[in-house]
XYZ file of C-alpha atoms in Angstrom:
238
model
C 194.671 -33.276 -236.240
C 194.399 -34.739 -239.730
C 197.538 -36.805 -239.128
C 196.112 -38.030 -235.829
C 192.832 -38.974 -237.517
C 194.676 -40.898 -240.225
C 196.719 -42.717 -237.569
C 193.616 -43.687 -235.615
C 191.596 -44.828 -238.615
C 194.306 -46.721 -240.489
C 194.396 -50.405 -239.669
C 197.810 -51.991 -239.370
C 198.780 -55.600 -239.935
C 198.959 -57.796 -236.877
C 202.154 -59.136 -235.295
C 203.459 -62.634 -236.021
C 202.090 -65.613 -234.121
C 205.087 -65.811 -231.781
C 204.364 -62.288 -230.464
C 200.735 -63.230 -229.773
C 201.740 -66.420 -227.956
C 204.564 -64.769 -226.032
C 202.281 -61.994 -224.817
C 199.716 -64.606 -223.772
C 202.340 -66.563 -221.806
C 203.615 -63.367 -220.184
C 200.101 -62.362 -219.117
C 199.420 -65.882 -217.830
C 202.616 -65.738 -215.785
C 201.645 -62.378 -214.270
C 198.167 -63.616 -213.361
C 199.352 -67.004 -212.050
C 202.300 -65.908 -209.894
C 201.087 -64.580 -206.542
C 203.639 -61.769 -206.228
C 203.117 -60.342 -209.707
C 199.360 -60.770 -209.332
C 199.289 -58.718 -206.139
C 201.300 -55.988 -207.856
C 199.106 -55.902 -210.957
C 195.691 -56.778 -209.521
C 194.944 -53.098 -208.996
C 194.577 -52.741 -212.767
C 191.749 -55.281 -212.692
C 190.201 -53.359 -209.794
C 190.232 -50.190 -211.908
C 188.303 -52.014 -214.641
C 185.982 -53.590 -212.039
C 185.027 -50.293 -210.424
C 184.833 -48.634 -213.831
C 182.244 -51.247 -214.802
C 180.131 -50.410 -211.761
C 180.422 -46.681 -212.508
C 179.557 -46.989 -216.200
C 176.526 -49.166 -215.531
C 175.347 -46.765 -212.821
C 175.455 -43.928 -215.348
C 173.709 -46.003 -218.022
C 170.900 -46.902 -215.609
C 170.631 -43.255 -214.494
C 171.740 -43.784 -210.939
C 173.544 -40.877 -209.254
C 177.254 -41.652 -209.139
C 178.823 -40.187 -206.001
C 182.398 -41.378 -206.452
C 184.949 -44.189 -206.645
C 187.610 -45.203 -204.144
C 190.613 -47.403 -204.890
C 192.546 -48.849 -201.947
C 196.132 -49.997 -201.530
C 195.006 -53.578 -200.801
C 193.684 -53.698 -204.426
C 190.078 -53.428 -203.265
C 187.731 -50.672 -204.326
C 184.230 -49.309 -203.889
C 181.864 -47.391 -206.151
C 179.273 -45.256 -204.378
C 175.939 -44.638 -206.090
C 172.624 -43.232 -204.992
C 169.147 -44.103 -206.186
C 166.530 -46.780 -205.658
C 167.907 -49.451 -203.302
C 166.321 -52.168 -205.405
C 165.255 -52.677 -208.988
C 166.926 -53.329 -212.353
C 169.301 -50.369 -212.120
C 170.780 -51.511 -208.830
C 170.982 -55.132 -210.010
C 172.776 -54.237 -213.249
C 175.158 -51.906 -211.422
C 176.080 -54.590 -208.891
C 176.481 -57.243 -211.594
C 178.732 -55.158 -213.850
C 181.899 -55.182 -211.756
C 183.230 -58.721 -212.042
C 182.463 -59.036 -215.751
C 183.843 -55.601 -216.724
C 187.542 -56.610 -217.092
C 186.653 -59.555 -219.322
C 184.247 -57.540 -221.472
C 186.825 -54.773 -221.780
C 189.385 -57.399 -222.773
C 187.032 -58.797 -225.412
C 186.475 -55.345 -226.880
C 190.211 -54.762 -226.814
C 190.796 -58.080 -228.571
C 188.404 -57.059 -231.352
C 190.112 -53.678 -231.849
C 193.626 -55.105 -231.612
C 192.958 -57.980 -233.996
C 191.388 -55.515 -236.445
C 194.591 -53.476 -236.435
C 193.299 -50.469 -234.500
C 195.837 -50.473 -231.697
C 195.948 -46.659 -231.500
C 192.161 -46.516 -231.131
C 192.328 -48.974 -228.230
C 195.064 -46.958 -226.505
C 193.123 -43.712 -227.010
C 189.937 -45.242 -225.587
C 191.787 -46.530 -222.515
C 193.363 -43.135 -221.836
C 189.997 -41.365 -222.220
C 188.306 -43.850 -219.881
C 191.057 -43.405 -217.284
C 190.683 -39.630 -217.484
C 186.895 -39.830 -217.064
C 187.332 -42.179 -214.110
C 189.886 -39.807 -212.576
C 187.164 -37.166 -212.296
C 185.173 -39.559 -210.102
C 187.941 -40.663 -207.740
C 187.458 -39.585 -204.140
C 190.699 -40.648 -202.438
C 194.396 -39.875 -202.890
C 195.546 -43.434 -203.576
C 192.988 -43.730 -206.357
C 194.188 -40.501 -207.954
C 197.823 -41.634 -207.803
C 196.918 -45.063 -209.231
C 195.090 -43.638 -212.228
C 197.703 -40.969 -212.909
C 200.473 -43.567 -212.749
C 198.610 -45.966 -215.043
C 197.615 -43.338 -217.580
C 201.027 -41.702 -217.467
C 202.841 -44.989 -218.032
C 200.631 -45.860 -221.013
C 201.002 -42.385 -222.532
C 204.780 -42.309 -222.073
C 205.256 -45.781 -223.522
C 203.112 -45.120 -226.586
C 204.752 -41.734 -227.166
C 208.352 -42.937 -227.125
C 208.070 -46.563 -228.217
C 208.105 -47.837 -231.773
C 204.717 -48.756 -233.345
C 205.521 -52.466 -233.126
C 206.097 -52.095 -229.392
C 202.698 -50.409 -229.065
C 201.119 -53.471 -230.625
C 203.001 -55.802 -228.279
C 201.836 -53.745 -225.280
C 198.244 -53.835 -226.545
C 198.311 -57.622 -226.945
C 199.828 -58.044 -223.478
C 197.218 -55.735 -221.916
C 194.321 -57.489 -223.644
C 195.559 -60.941 -222.624
C 195.986 -59.635 -219.066
C 192.385 -58.401 -218.962
C 191.031 -61.650 -220.412
C 193.020 -63.878 -218.036
C 192.947 -61.503 -215.083
C 189.187 -61.231 -215.314
C 188.827 -64.892 -214.336
C 191.029 -65.100 -211.228
C 189.094 -62.599 -209.037
C 185.917 -64.612 -209.597
C 187.633 -67.796 -208.425
C 189.043 -65.900 -205.435
C 185.567 -64.542 -204.674
C 184.039 -68.007 -204.468
C 186.901 -69.195 -202.264
C 186.274 -66.304 -199.852
C 182.538 -66.937 -199.874
C 183.102 -70.591 -199.057
C 184.866 -69.592 -195.837
C 182.461 -66.760 -195.047
C 185.019 -64.005 -195.636
C 182.977 -62.000 -198.169
C 179.459 -61.480 -196.772
C 179.022 -58.181 -198.626
C 180.489 -59.222 -201.979
C 178.779 -58.264 -205.235
C 177.375 -61.786 -205.530
C 175.867 -61.661 -202.031
C 174.440 -58.211 -202.627
C 172.828 -59.546 -205.805
C 171.434 -62.484 -203.826
C 169.743 -60.016 -201.479
C 168.432 -57.986 -204.423
C 167.039 -60.992 -206.302
C 165.618 -64.436 -205.603
C 168.788 -66.064 -206.957
C 171.546 -67.314 -204.605
C 175.018 -65.826 -204.531
C 176.513 -68.985 -206.014
C 174.422 -68.502 -209.147
C 175.870 -65.033 -209.655
C 179.422 -66.286 -209.190
C 178.726 -68.980 -211.774
C 177.275 -66.365 -214.152
C 180.354 -64.166 -213.700
C 182.567 -67.144 -214.469
C 180.584 -68.099 -217.582
C 180.834 -64.564 -218.972
C 184.572 -64.334 -218.174
C 185.232 -67.768 -219.686
C 183.277 -66.958 -222.855
C 185.167 -63.674 -223.238
C 188.483 -65.496 -222.784
C 187.676 -68.074 -225.471
C 186.280 -65.516 -227.920
C 189.103 -63.063 -227.238
C 191.767 -65.724 -227.692
C 190.286 -66.642 -231.066
C 190.196 -62.998 -232.162
C 193.825 -62.462 -231.184
C 195.098 -65.303 -233.355
C 196.599 -64.173 -236.687
C 194.158 -64.556 -239.633
C 196.365 -67.127 -241.375
C 196.328 -69.337 -238.293
C 192.518 -69.077 -238.024
C 192.116 -70.120 -241.678
C 194.286 -73.161 -241.089
C 191.681 -74.391 -238.613
């Protein structure tokens, strides 16, 4: 346990600039290419539904369960007052959760605490697993957590860092695309029960405002996270 504590609390030096840029380009390619996006979008859905669940717990709503579907959609079921701040915050947390998680990951990764980030992700996946209420969701979380655990166990420390940078870039970039897709669906009337439209019914603000707010938060996280991920020497040169 003492060795584990030392590993978690010892900051390591960051990778060279080319690793940071290469991981960013790889994440951008995954998010931009339709085929790879459909295969990886479920990871963003996990973060999305996790955001709903966490906010529900923080606002003291009763969390009944989470379902993840094979079409990369998901639903988080809560019980409590049908209106009010708790319901509004819970509904608003989903689309911004991947970007906020990416920003937190960027801060930890840039500070050299890659192992802490990996440990937090595994713990969050385990906690979420306890709330899953369908078989596909269980398989998705077990596969994700198992892949991360196996990679970090067998890979060299430098490879752990590369994986962390790739994952953080994926969250920062992947947090933006679903918001753009949401507005496109709303424009053609294909998402009448989206989070933004639910928020419009809960508040006096239109759904378009909430989509814009989601996009502002995701964009700010992307800019701030990108700056954090740059090597210190490169930041000083600015």
